[in-house]
Amino acid sequence: MTMETNNINYNKYETTLSKYNTKINDHEIKEAVDALISKKVAENHTKEIEESIYSCIDLTTLNYTDNDESIIKFVEKINAFENEYPNQKNVAAVCVYPNFVQTVKNTLEADNVTITCVSGSFPSSQTFIEVKVAETASLISWSLIFVLYLDRVVSYLL
């Protein structure tokens, strides 16, 4: 990416942001949030909305310390959720690094929870595009068996 490209992107964002009042302080934000909470929490604190929110969650672990043991413990919590909260729908998916997909597949027993993995050196995405492409291509061919969803990050303006 050239300096000129960076300037174009910066100007594009500055132009967009100039349409909005971005000169607000913490006190104004707190007042606005408090007003929303007092006005909207009661009408939105329903079982239907709670279930809808849970059904959108990709429960994710992307820690550099992840290992098979920690992934198994993580997934066992998802498996136990239905027994601990029988009136609540489980999360939509469990998301891990690619090397733990098989561990999740072997451990996951919960119904209607899909397996997701990241790609393209996510979350940092700080590597060569060739590495991202190779990893993503491998996962796409592999995912026909193991993974229902694949999250990826591709740098803007490659």
XYZ file of C-alpha atoms in Angstrom:
158
model
C 0.000 0.000 0.000
C 1.389 3.347 -0.986
C 1.358 6.571 0.979
C -1.084 7.966 -1.585
C -3.469 5.030 -1.002
C -3.265 5.578 2.755
C -4.118 9.264 2.290
C -7.086 8.423 0.062
C -8.421 5.978 2.664
C -7.846 8.457 5.484
C -9.619 11.217 3.552
C -12.511 8.888 2.770
C -13.000 8.143 6.471
C -12.553 11.763 7.485
C -15.169 12.797 4.923
C -17.615 10.218 6.237
C -17.020 11.101 9.891
C -17.374 14.824 9.190
C -21.102 14.238 8.657
C -21.540 13.299 12.324
C -20.973 14.963 15.656
C -17.905 13.168 16.962
C -17.089 15.802 19.557
C -19.003 14.240 22.431
C -17.707 13.574 25.899
C -18.062 10.684 28.326
C -20.793 12.465 30.293
C -22.957 12.880 27.173
C -22.438 9.247 26.253
C -23.366 8.099 29.763
C -26.536 10.212 29.715
C -27.563 8.815 26.328
C -26.892 5.220 27.406
C -28.765 5.689 30.695
C -31.745 7.132 28.800
C -31.787 4.180 26.406
C -31.560 1.704 29.254
C -34.391 3.266 31.240
C -36.570 3.560 28.133
C -35.878 0.259 26.353
C -34.699 -2.442 28.776
C -38.148 -3.445 30.012
C -39.590 -3.929 26.531
C -36.501 -5.777 25.290
C -35.843 -7.987 28.300
C -37.932 -10.877 27.046
C -37.333 -14.575 26.586
C -37.741 -14.224 22.817
C -35.053 -11.561 22.537
C -32.740 -13.442 24.885
C -33.116 -16.566 22.742
C -32.523 -14.526 19.613
C -29.327 -13.087 21.068
C -28.033 -16.507 22.130
C -28.795 -17.903 18.688
C -26.420 -15.309 17.190
C -23.424 -16.003 19.432
C -20.308 -17.657 18.049
C -18.668 -18.694 21.305
C -15.008 -18.197 20.485
C -11.651 -19.068 21.958
C -8.645 -17.678 20.106
C -6.116 -17.618 22.903
C -2.455 -18.213 22.174
C -2.550 -20.628 25.119
C -5.291 -22.810 23.587
C -4.505 -26.507 23.495
C -6.511 -29.718 23.134
C -7.226 -29.847 26.859
C -8.462 -26.257 27.080
C -10.592 -26.724 23.947
C -12.182 -29.877 25.381
C -13.053 -28.009 28.610
C -14.429 -25.116 26.556
C -16.656 -27.415 24.481
C -17.784 -29.397 27.528
C -19.279 -26.172 28.907
C -21.300 -25.871 25.709
C -22.366 -29.507 26.021
C -23.497 -28.933 29.621
C -25.451 -25.776 28.797
C -28.709 -27.560 27.922
C -28.778 -29.396 31.260
C -27.850 -26.320 33.282
C -30.255 -24.009 31.422
C -32.997 -26.272 30.026
C -35.247 -23.362 29.055
C -32.563 -21.526 27.083
C -31.340 -22.166 23.551
C -27.630 -22.835 23.227
C -25.173 -20.675 21.308
C -25.097 -20.816 17.516
C -21.504 -21.950 17.073
C -18.172 -22.685 18.655
C -15.264 -20.961 16.913
C -11.624 -22.027 17.227
C -8.312 -21.981 15.403
C -8.171 -24.469 12.506
C -5.900 -26.918 14.301
C -8.595 -27.477 16.965
C -11.533 -28.211 14.658
C -11.066 -31.971 14.977
C -10.926 -31.672 18.781
C -14.204 -29.748 18.741
C -15.754 -32.253 16.337
C -14.798 -35.125 18.639
C -16.084 -33.348 21.773
C -19.178 -31.387 20.726
C -22.417 -33.152 21.662
C -24.805 -30.192 21.889
C -27.578 -30.084 19.315
C -27.765 -27.251 16.797
C -24.314 -25.840 17.623
C -22.116 -25.559 14.558
C -18.349 -25.645 14.331
C -16.614 -22.553 12.999
C -12.950 -21.811 12.533
C -10.976 -18.745 11.602
C -8.716 -18.389 8.608
C -6.328 -15.964 6.972
C -4.176 -15.715 10.098
C -7.113 -14.228 11.966
C -7.295 -12.462 14.357
C -4.186 -10.432 13.532
C -4.118 -11.166 9.789
C -0.489 -10.006 9.851
C 1.066 -12.331 7.315
C 1.623 -12.664 3.596
C -1.429 -12.911 1.357
C -0.030 -16.209 0.027
C -0.190 -17.692 3.532
C -3.776 -16.497 3.944
C -4.794 -17.940 0.590
C -3.095 -21.282 1.264
C -4.662 -21.595 4.714
C -8.102 -20.619 3.479
C -7.917 -22.939 0.455
C -6.930 -25.846 2.699
C -9.789 -25.130 5.056
C -12.327 -24.787 2.272
C -11.470 -28.238 0.925
C -11.336 -29.662 4.446
C -14.514 -27.938 5.568
C -16.705 -30.092 3.378
C -16.357 -32.687 6.128
C -15.703 -30.764 9.320
C -16.598 -27.095 9.344
C -19.886 -25.438 8.501
C -18.624 -21.868 8.680
C -15.257 -20.315 7.991
C -14.363 -16.845 9.231
C -11.628 -15.090 7.328
C -9.871 -11.767 7.255
C -8.371 -10.329 4.124
C -6.447 -7.104 4.331
C -8.147 -4.131 2.760
C -6.458 -3.125 -0.496
C -4.235 -6.161 -0.841
